[in-house]
mmCIF file of C-alpha atoms and ligand atoms in Angstrom:
data_model
loop_
_atom_site.group_PDB
_atom_site.id
_atom_site.type_symbol
_atom_site.label_atom_id
_atom_site.label_comp_id
_atom_site.label_asym_id
_atom_site.label_seq_id
_atom_site.Cartn_x
_atom_site.Cartn_y
_atom_site.Cartn_z
ATOM 1 C CA MET A 16 30.151 8.199 22.913
ATOM 2 C CA ARG A 17 29.930 7.853 19.324
ATOM 3 C CA HIS A 18 26.774 8.402 17.007
ATOM 4 C CA PHE A 19 26.483 7.428 13.439
ATOM 5 C CA LEU A 20 24.361 10.500 11.935
ATOM 6 C CA THR A 21 26.264 11.159 8.916
ATOM 7 C CA THR A 22 29.469 9.635 7.420
ATOM 8 C CA VAL A 23 30.932 13.226 7.534
ATOM 9 C CA ASP A 24 31.825 12.551 11.085
ATOM 10 C CA TRP A 25 33.701 9.319 10.073
ATOM 11 C CA SER A 26 37.196 9.041 8.439
ATOM 12 C CA ARG A 27 37.793 7.204 5.234
ATOM 13 C CA GLU A 28 39.842 4.678 7.462
ATOM 14 C CA GLU A 29 37.085 4.462 10.100
ATOM 15 C CA ILE A 30 34.917 3.861 7.317
ATOM 16 C CA GLN A 31 36.828 1.226 5.515
ATOM 17 C CA GLY A 32 37.163 -0.732 9.195
ATOM 18 C CA LEU A 33 33.479 -0.900 9.105
ATOM 19 C CA LEU A 34 33.389 -2.364 5.595
ATOM 20 C CA ASP A 35 36.167 -4.814 6.163
ATOM 21 C CA ARG A 36 34.246 -5.989 9.329
ATOM 22 C CA ALA A 37 31.177 -6.365 7.180
ATOM 23 C CA ASP A 38 33.050 -8.673 4.827
ATOM 24 C CA GLU A 39 34.137 -10.802 7.954
ATOM 25 C CA LEU A 40 30.639 -10.974 9.007
ATOM 26 C CA ARG A 41 29.448 -11.857 5.637
ATOM 27 C CA LYS A 42 31.805 -14.805 5.996
ATOM 28 C CA LYS A 43 30.585 -15.885 9.285
ATOM 29 C CA PRO A 44 27.155 -14.168 9.696
ATOM 30 C CA THR A 45 26.341 -15.540 13.228
ATOM 31 C CA GLY A 46 28.067 -15.177 16.857
ATOM 32 C CA SER A 47 27.649 -13.963 20.015
ATOM 33 C CA GLN A 48 29.208 -10.516 19.672
ATOM 34 C CA LEU A 49 26.261 -8.793 20.883
ATOM 35 C CA ALA A 50 24.663 -11.341 23.437
ATOM 36 C CA GLY A 51 22.463 -9.347 25.525
ATOM 37 C CA ARG A 52 22.593 -6.020 23.948
ATOM 38 C CA THR A 53 19.251 -4.279 22.885
ATOM 39 C CA ILE A 54 18.426 -1.558 20.252
ATOM 40 C CA ALA A 55 15.535 0.447 19.544
ATOM 41 C CA LEU A 56 14.519 1.161 16.087
ATOM 42 C CA LEU A 57 12.245 4.017 15.712
ATOM 43 C CA PHE A 58 10.518 4.468 12.410
ATOM 44 C CA MET A 59 8.533 7.618 11.501
ATOM 45 C CA ASN A 60 8.256 6.454 7.741
ATOM 46 C CA PRO A 61 7.664 3.118 6.300
ATOM 47 C CA SER A 62 10.564 0.636 5.598
ATOM 48 C CA MET A 63 11.299 -2.987 3.923
ATOM 49 C CA ARG A 64 15.015 -3.310 3.822
ATOM 50 C CA THR A 65 16.324 -1.106 6.795
ATOM 51 C CA ARG A 66 13.743 -2.788 9.229
ATOM 52 C CA THR A 67 14.693 -6.395 7.977
ATOM 53 C CA SER A 68 18.188 -5.828 8.064
ATOM 54 C CA PHE A 69 18.343 -4.156 11.305
ATOM 55 C CA GLU A 70 16.132 -6.760 12.911
ATOM 56 C CA VAL A 71 18.006 -9.737 11.460
ATOM 57 C CA GLY A 72 21.389 -8.504 11.827
ATOM 58 C CA ALA A 73 20.765 -7.898 15.441
ATOM 59 C CA PHE A 74 19.387 -11.244 15.949
ATOM 60 C CA GLN A 75 22.281 -12.965 14.226
ATOM 61 C CA LEU A 76 24.737 -11.499 16.619
ATOM 62 C CA GLY A 77 22.436 -12.191 19.788
ATOM 63 C CA ALA A 78 21.144 -8.845 20.425
ATOM 64 C CA HIS A 79 17.367 -7.933 20.395
ATOM 65 C CA ALA A 80 15.904 -5.173 18.283
ATOM 66 C CA VAL A 81 12.765 -3.447 19.331
ATOM 67 C CA VAL A 82 10.641 -2.009 16.659
ATOM 68 C CA LEU A 83 8.761 1.223 17.447
ATOM 69 C CA GLU A 84 6.615 3.262 15.102
ATOM 70 C CA PRO A 85 5.283 6.390 16.863
ATOM 71 C CA GLY A 86 1.892 7.633 16.235
ATOM 72 C CA LYS A 87 1.098 3.956 15.208
ATOM 73 C CA GLY A 88 1.533 1.520 18.205
ATOM 74 C CA ALA A 89 3.570 3.864 20.091
ATOM 75 C CA TRP A 90 3.079 7.785 21.381
ATOM 76 C CA GLY A 91 3.311 10.349 18.651
ATOM 77 C CA ILE A 92 6.818 12.321 19.676
ATOM 78 C CA GLU A 93 7.424 16.025 19.432
ATOM 79 C CA PHE A 94 10.784 16.921 18.530
ATOM 80 C CA GLU A 95 10.574 21.067 19.021
ATOM 81 C CA THR A 96 11.734 22.396 21.948
ATOM 82 C CA GLY A 97 9.890 25.105 23.976
ATOM 83 C CA LEU A 98 6.432 24.286 22.346
ATOM 84 C CA VAL A 99 3.043 24.315 24.157
ATOM 85 C CA MET A 100 2.179 20.650 23.177
ATOM 86 C CA ASP A 101 -1.420 20.882 22.571
ATOM 87 C CA GLY A 102 -1.195 19.170 18.949
ATOM 88 C CA GLU A 103 -1.276 15.297 18.058
ATOM 89 C CA ALA A 104 2.248 14.343 20.031
ATOM 90 C CA GLU A 105 1.792 12.807 23.663
ATOM 91 C CA GLU A 106 5.161 12.920 24.462
ATOM 92 C CA HIS A 107 8.532 14.801 23.993
ATOM 93 C CA ILE A 108 11.827 13.594 22.291
ATOM 94 C CA ILE A 109 13.581 14.648 25.531
ATOM 95 C CA GLU A 110 11.644 11.955 27.578
ATOM 96 C CA VAL A 111 11.737 9.337 24.590
ATOM 97 C CA ALA A 112 15.524 9.613 24.388
ATOM 98 C CA GLY A 113 15.945 9.391 28.220
ATOM 99 C CA VAL A 114 13.672 6.423 28.286
ATOM 100 C CA LEU A 115 15.019 4.426 25.787
ATOM 101 C CA SER A 116 18.597 5.380 26.645
ATOM 102 C CA ARG A 117 17.854 3.623 29.986
ATOM 103 C CA TYR A 118 16.348 0.419 28.217
ATOM 104 C CA CYS A 119 18.622 0.015 25.049
ATOM 105 C CA ASP A 120 22.440 0.098 24.133
ATOM 106 C CA ALA A 121 21.384 2.074 21.059
ATOM 107 C CA ILE A 122 18.607 4.065 19.261
ATOM 108 C CA ALA A 123 18.350 4.149 15.587
ATOM 109 C CA LEU A 124 15.509 6.529 13.915
ATOM 110 C CA ARG A 125 13.937 6.848 10.357
ATOM 111 C CA SER A 126 12.804 10.474 9.900
ATOM 112 C CA PHE A 127 12.205 11.937 6.554
ATOM 113 C CA PRO A 128 12.087 15.498 5.935
ATOM 114 C CA LEU A 129 8.190 17.142 5.879
ATOM 115 C CA PHE A 130 8.430 18.508 2.172
ATOM 116 C CA LYS A 131 7.334 21.802 3.317
ATOM 117 C CA ASP A 132 10.267 24.182 4.132
ATOM 118 C CA TRP A 133 13.525 22.905 3.119
ATOM 119 C CA SER A 134 15.115 26.016 5.012
ATOM 120 C CA ILE A 135 14.017 23.707 8.136
ATOM 121 C CA ASP A 136 14.406 20.306 6.734
ATOM 122 C CA ARG A 137 18.218 20.794 5.667
ATOM 123 C CA GLN A 138 18.950 21.238 9.259
ATOM 124 C CA ASP A 139 18.237 17.671 10.074
ATOM 125 C CA ARG A 140 16.573 18.839 13.476
ATOM 126 C CA VAL A 141 15.001 15.771 14.202
ATOM 127 C CA ILE A 142 18.015 13.295 14.555
ATOM 128 C CA LYS A 143 20.014 15.785 15.885
ATOM 129 C CA ALA A 144 17.328 16.343 18.776
ATOM 130 C CA LEU A 145 17.351 12.618 19.611
ATOM 131 C CA ALA A 146 21.169 12.427 19.558
ATOM 132 C CA ARG A 147 21.114 15.365 21.965
ATOM 133 C CA HIS A 148 18.950 13.826 24.590
ATOM 134 C CA ALA A 149 20.055 10.405 24.199
ATOM 135 C CA SER A 150 22.595 8.737 26.256
ATOM 136 C CA VAL A 151 23.553 5.883 23.947
ATOM 137 C CA PRO A 152 24.979 5.686 20.230
ATOM 138 C CA VAL A 153 22.308 7.188 17.791
ATOM 139 C CA ILE A 154 22.125 5.592 14.341
ATOM 140 C CA ASN A 155 20.440 7.311 11.542
ATOM 141 C CA MET A 156 18.324 5.058 9.486
ATOM 142 C CA GLU A 157 17.527 7.862 6.839
ATOM 143 C CA THR A 158 16.749 11.493 7.394
ATOM 144 C CA ILE A 159 18.342 14.072 4.742
ATOM 145 C CA VAL A 160 21.262 11.519 4.250
ATOM 146 C CA HIS A 161 21.064 7.723 4.307
ATOM 147 C CA PRO A 162 24.711 6.628 5.599
ATOM 148 C CA CYS A 163 23.901 3.191 6.353
ATOM 149 C CA GLN A 164 22.955 2.944 2.541
ATOM 150 C CA GLU A 165 26.308 4.873 1.963
ATOM 151 C CA LEU A 166 28.084 1.819 3.513
ATOM 152 C CA ALA A 167 26.200 -0.766 1.207
ATOM 153 C CA LEU A 168 26.962 1.131 -1.537
ATOM 154 C CA MET A 169 30.629 1.409 -0.740
ATOM 155 C CA ARG A 170 30.659 -2.278 -0.039
ATOM 156 C CA THR A 171 29.320 -3.135 -3.319
ATOM 157 C CA ILE A 172 31.605 -0.819 -5.387
ATOM 158 C CA GLN A 173 34.512 -2.321 -3.685
ATOM 159 C CA ASP A 174 33.088 -6.199 -4.148
ATOM 160 C CA HIS A 175 32.533 -5.437 -7.790
ATOM 161 C CA LEU A 176 35.446 -2.903 -8.714
ATOM 162 C CA GLY A 177 37.998 -3.240 -6.210
ATOM 163 C CA ARG A 178 39.929 -0.310 -4.983
ATOM 164 C CA PRO A 179 37.355 2.728 -6.155
ATOM 165 C CA ASP A 180 39.898 5.436 -6.427
ATOM 166 C CA LYS A 181 39.660 7.343 -9.915
ATOM 167 C CA ARG A 182 36.765 4.889 -11.116
ATOM 168 C CA LYS A 183 34.088 6.714 -12.803
ATOM 169 C CA PHE A 184 31.009 6.876 -10.948
ATOM 170 C CA LEU A 185 27.798 8.279 -12.298
ATOM 171 C CA LEU A 186 24.922 9.755 -9.930
ATOM 172 C CA THR A 187 22.122 10.162 -12.493
ATOM 173 C CA TRP A 188 18.765 11.400 -11.615
ATOM 174 C CA THR A 189 15.956 9.551 -13.016
ATOM 175 C CA TRP A 190 12.276 9.853 -13.453
ATOM 176 C CA HIS A 191 9.718 9.329 -10.957
ATOM 177 C CA PRO A 192 6.068 10.550 -10.857
ATOM 178 C CA ARG A 193 6.556 12.656 -7.785
ATOM 179 C CA PRO A 194 9.493 14.584 -5.842
ATOM 180 C CA LEU A 195 11.471 12.037 -3.560
ATOM 181 C CA ASN A 196 13.838 12.758 -0.766
ATOM 182 C CA THR A 197 17.391 13.962 -1.725
ATOM 183 C CA ALA A 198 18.889 11.763 1.031
ATOM 184 C CA VAL A 199 20.155 8.759 -1.094
ATOM 185 C CA ALA A 200 21.639 11.236 -3.688
ATOM 186 C CA ASN A 201 23.022 13.504 -0.931
ATOM 187 C CA SER A 202 24.827 10.572 0.584
ATOM 188 C CA ALA A 203 26.167 8.759 -2.758
ATOM 189 C CA LEU A 204 28.093 12.245 -3.325
ATOM 190 C CA LEU A 205 29.516 11.983 0.191
ATOM 191 C CA ILE A 206 30.683 8.674 0.018
ATOM 192 C CA ALA A 207 31.788 8.538 -3.480
ATOM 193 C CA SER A 208 33.922 11.915 -2.855
ATOM 194 C CA LYS A 209 35.423 10.388 0.364
ATOM 195 C CA PHE A 210 36.663 7.140 -1.543
ATOM 196 C CA ALA A 211 38.022 9.418 -4.214
ATOM 197 C CA MET A 212 35.919 8.363 -7.128
ATOM 198 C CA ASP A 213 35.548 10.417 -10.072
ATOM 199 C CA ILE A 214 31.965 11.624 -9.760
ATOM 200 C CA THR A 215 29.619 12.912 -12.439
ATOM 201 C CA LEU A 216 26.354 14.054 -11.390
ATOM 202 C CA LEU A 217 24.011 13.884 -14.270
ATOM 203 C CA VAL A 218 20.730 16.081 -13.626
ATOM 204 C CA PRO A 219 18.238 17.039 -16.362
ATOM 205 C CA HIS A 220 18.224 20.746 -15.103
ATOM 206 C CA GLY A 221 19.950 23.012 -12.679
ATOM 207 C CA ASP A 222 17.062 23.094 -10.374
ATOM 208 C CA TYR A 223 17.868 19.432 -9.541
ATOM 209 C CA LEU A 224 21.161 20.307 -8.104
ATOM 210 C CA LEU A 225 21.538 19.150 -4.593
ATOM 211 C CA ASP A 226 21.913 21.259 -1.476
ATOM 212 C CA GLU A 227 24.962 23.485 -1.560
ATOM 213 C CA GLN A 228 25.748 22.081 1.891
ATOM 214 C CA PHE A 229 26.181 18.419 0.312
ATOM 215 C CA MET A 230 27.863 19.757 -2.883
ATOM 216 C CA ASP A 231 30.165 22.007 -0.733
ATOM 217 C CA ILE A 232 31.467 18.922 1.245
ATOM 218 C CA ALA A 233 31.632 16.695 -1.723
ATOM 219 C CA TYR A 234 33.947 19.049 -3.624
ATOM 220 C CA GLU A 235 36.012 19.172 -0.306
ATOM 221 C CA GLN A 236 36.397 15.657 0.289
ATOM 222 C CA ALA A 237 36.909 15.081 -3.531
ATOM 223 C CA GLU A 238 39.759 17.455 -3.483
ATOM 224 C CA SER A 239 41.375 15.950 -0.107
ATOM 225 C CA SER A 240 40.844 12.306 -1.506
ATOM 226 C CA GLY A 241 42.290 12.811 -4.970
ATOM 227 C CA GLY A 242 38.918 12.187 -6.595
ATOM 228 C CA SER A 243 36.861 14.738 -8.720
ATOM 229 C CA LEU A 244 33.403 16.272 -8.931
ATOM 230 C CA ASP A 245 31.930 17.449 -12.519
ATOM 231 C CA ILE A 246 28.042 18.333 -13.263
ATOM 232 C CA THR A 247 26.375 17.866 -16.515
ATOM 233 C CA THR A 248 23.020 17.797 -18.269
ATOM 234 C CA ASP A 249 24.228 15.967 -21.055
ATOM 235 C CA ILE A 250 23.361 12.219 -20.926
ATOM 236 C CA GLU A 251 25.905 10.747 -23.132
ATOM 237 C CA ALA A 252 28.660 12.741 -21.694
ATOM 238 C CA GLY A 253 27.341 11.359 -18.180
ATOM 239 C CA TYR A 254 27.179 7.667 -19.299
ATOM 240 C CA ARG A 255 30.507 7.881 -21.531
ATOM 241 C CA ASP A 256 33.113 5.184 -19.857
ATOM 242 C CA ALA A 257 31.206 5.205 -16.455
ATOM 243 C CA ASP A 258 32.554 2.377 -14.450
ATOM 244 C CA PHE A 259 29.458 2.518 -11.741
ATOM 245 C CA VAL A 260 26.186 3.848 -12.706
ATOM 246 C CA TYR A 261 24.044 4.786 -9.375
ATOM 247 C CA ALA A 262 20.388 6.074 -10.231
ATOM 248 C CA LYS A 263 18.033 7.983 -7.956
ATOM 249 C CA SER A 264 15.342 10.170 -8.352
ATOM 250 C CA TRP A 265 14.496 13.377 -6.244
ATOM 251 C CA GLY A 266 12.431 16.578 -5.869
ATOM 252 C CA ALA A 267 13.999 19.938 -7.145
ATOM 253 C CA LEU A 268 14.800 22.035 -4.231
ATOM 254 C CA PRO A 269 13.575 25.467 -5.891
ATOM 255 C CA PHE A 270 10.028 23.819 -5.753
ATOM 256 C CA TYR A 271 10.435 22.186 -2.288
ATOM 257 C CA GLY A 272 6.819 21.786 -0.779
ATOM 258 C CA ARG A 273 5.267 22.842 -4.184
ATOM 259 C CA PRO A 274 5.006 19.353 -5.995
ATOM 260 C CA GLU A 275 2.197 20.680 -8.339
ATOM 261 C CA ASP A 276 4.404 23.680 -9.540
ATOM 262 C CA GLU A 277 7.202 21.134 -10.158
ATOM 263 C CA ALA A 278 5.331 18.662 -12.105
ATOM 264 C CA LYS A 279 5.284 20.191 -15.428
ATOM 265 C CA LEU A 280 9.211 20.611 -15.325
ATOM 266 C CA ARG A 281 9.711 17.057 -14.083
ATOM 267 C CA GLU A 282 7.402 15.625 -16.650
ATOM 268 C CA SER A 283 9.627 16.624 -19.517
ATOM 269 C CA TYR A 284 12.279 14.439 -18.171
ATOM 270 C CA ARG A 285 10.929 10.927 -18.268
ATOM 271 C CA HIS A 286 13.526 10.110 -20.805
ATOM 272 C CA PHE A 287 16.200 10.075 -18.155
ATOM 273 C CA MET A 288 15.155 6.551 -17.142
ATOM 274 C CA VAL A 289 18.012 4.285 -17.249
ATOM 275 C CA ASP A 290 17.826 1.831 -20.040
ATOM 276 C CA GLU A 291 19.956 -0.679 -22.255
ATOM 277 C CA GLU A 292 21.206 2.178 -24.669
ATOM 278 C CA LYS A 293 22.265 4.404 -22.009
ATOM 279 C CA MET A 294 24.371 1.481 -20.175
ATOM 280 C CA ALA A 295 25.789 0.381 -23.468
ATOM 281 C CA MET A 296 27.744 3.922 -23.488
ATOM 282 C CA THR A 297 29.567 2.824 -20.225
ATOM 283 C CA ASN A 298 32.725 0.958 -19.614
ATOM 284 C CA GLN A 299 30.849 -2.088 -18.857
ATOM 285 C CA ALA A 300 29.325 -0.413 -15.758
ATOM 286 C CA ARG A 301 27.864 -2.235 -12.825
ATOM 287 C CA PHE A 302 24.127 -0.378 -12.115
ATOM 288 C CA SER A 303 22.584 0.033 -8.907
ATOM 289 C CA HIS A 304 19.756 1.701 -6.870
ATOM 290 C CA CYS A 305 19.137 1.731 -3.147
ATOM 291 C CA LEU A 306 15.716 0.114 -3.834
ATOM 292 C CA PRO A 307 12.494 0.553 -3.774
ATOM 293 C CA LEU A 308 12.309 1.210 -7.419
ATOM 294 C CA ARG A 309 9.356 1.535 -9.913
ATOM 295 C CA ARG A 310 10.389 -0.642 -13.049
ATOM 296 C CA ASN A 311 9.865 1.015 -16.539
ATOM 297 C CA ILE A 312 9.832 4.329 -14.481
ATOM 298 C CA LYS A 313 13.194 4.719 -12.752
ATOM 299 C CA ALA A 314 14.898 1.831 -14.732
ATOM 300 C CA THR A 315 13.762 -0.316 -17.584
ATOM 301 C CA ASP A 316 13.105 -3.890 -16.757
ATOM 302 C CA ALA A 317 16.071 -5.215 -18.867
ATOM 303 C CA VAL A 318 18.377 -3.098 -16.883
ATOM 304 C CA MET A 319 17.053 -4.362 -13.688
ATOM 305 C CA ASP A 320 17.229 -8.029 -14.836
ATOM 306 C CA ALA A 321 20.940 -7.688 -16.471
ATOM 307 C CA ASP A 322 23.870 -9.262 -14.880
ATOM 308 C CA TYR A 323 25.282 -6.104 -14.283
ATOM 309 C CA CYS A 324 22.509 -4.752 -12.177
ATOM 310 C CA VAL A 325 23.978 -5.134 -8.429
ATOM 311 C CA ALA A 326 21.117 -3.769 -6.459
ATOM 312 C CA LEU A 327 20.317 -7.043 -4.628
ATOM 313 C CA ASP A 328 23.899 -7.165 -3.597
ATOM 314 C CA GLU A 329 23.775 -3.589 -2.414
ATOM 315 C CA ALA A 330 20.654 -4.471 -0.564
ATOM 316 C CA GLU A 331 22.305 -7.676 0.892
ATOM 317 C CA ASN A 332 25.068 -5.626 2.208
ATOM 318 C CA ARG A 333 22.908 -3.224 4.304
ATOM 319 C CA LEU A 334 22.747 -6.505 6.401
ATOM 320 C CA HIS A 335 26.492 -7.081 6.690
ATOM 321 C CA VAL A 336 27.469 -3.135 7.244
ATOM 322 C CA GLN A 337 24.838 -2.752 9.548
ATOM 323 C CA LYS A 338 25.896 -5.646 11.656
ATOM 324 C CA ALA A 339 29.702 -4.072 11.335
ATOM 325 C CA LEU A 340 28.142 -1.068 12.709
ATOM 326 C CA MET A 341 26.417 -2.322 15.593
ATOM 327 C CA VAL A 342 29.291 -4.215 16.846
ATOM 328 C CA GLU A 343 31.485 -0.894 16.361
ATOM 329 C CA LEU A 344 28.805 0.882 18.481
ATOM 330 C CA LEU A 345 27.619 -1.554 20.804
ATOM 331 C CA GLN A 346 30.139 -4.088 21.658
ATOM 332 C CA GLY A 347 31.772 -3.246 25.057
ATOM 333 C CA ARG A 348 28.981 -0.807 26.243
HETATM 334 N N1 CP B 4 16.934 1.435 0.722
HETATM 335 C C1 CP B 4 15.932 1.434 1.998
HETATM 336 O O1 CP B 4 16.450 2.172 2.844
HETATM 337 O O2 CP B 4 14.899 0.534 1.989
HETATM 338 P P1 CP B 4 13.653 0.668 2.908
HETATM 339 O O3 CP B 4 13.354 1.975 2.534
HETATM 340 O O4 CP B 4 12.751 -0.423 2.218
HETATM 341 O O5 CP B 4 14.327 0.522 4.166
#
């Protein structure tokens, strides 16, 4: 049985198979490939795109998606093992995984890190616990990585640039008033390195480097795929000749769980916001962001409204790639 917890477990050829199938499903969006199948969507955190694209995608292929929000209409869940459950959670992931595996053909989970202790959150324990106790495929809808977003991003890159190998991919940190999850940034590194892109990671300060477990995998994948990974704090060097600009804001890991201590450092990097002046330094690059995005905070109105902004294409591609993924994991079960 196959899970989709991280793209690290899937080869480039397997991912390309999903992207090719997504392209076919874009051309013929409805069918009965998943008639009679069911998928549980467990949301521990809010969502607009992920929830809508999974629900609509399941419907278009004849499946039914059940949305559950533990602690809000469904019982709160405990994920740690061996605890005396005298807190808020009414049931344990062992029973949740077991029960949903009896009802459904797959379980998808969104569970953001808790922003208290990165040494714990970096282990991605929650989705691993679900996968351990489920007897059906588990799909990651964002934890400390966001692999469904990776599929949509790579589908979008290929739609606009063609073959991604050796094209210059800029992953730039951008400003936001508070520290956000590193998941999408980790994921952007993982997918761009798997597909042999020449990556530049632009950060305002060394404290904004990503966790070494993802940096190391990105370096290894880049070496074996024929791509590259460079790091810079120089805005002009980062944007110069880029073919694809991907922006995301995230929290500095040395300050994890202490947002008030990071605030002063973060405040001095408002100028990392993506604007037309920076985009003019590129090789007529496309710009994208996973969304949601605060306008004139992370990127200007002019960038978001420009022809080169493909963020809506990427959001649409969530639908196509997740349908391809559900067909891969659910068909034939
Ligand atoms: N990009 C993304 O996952 O969007 P939502 O948080 O709205 O699902």
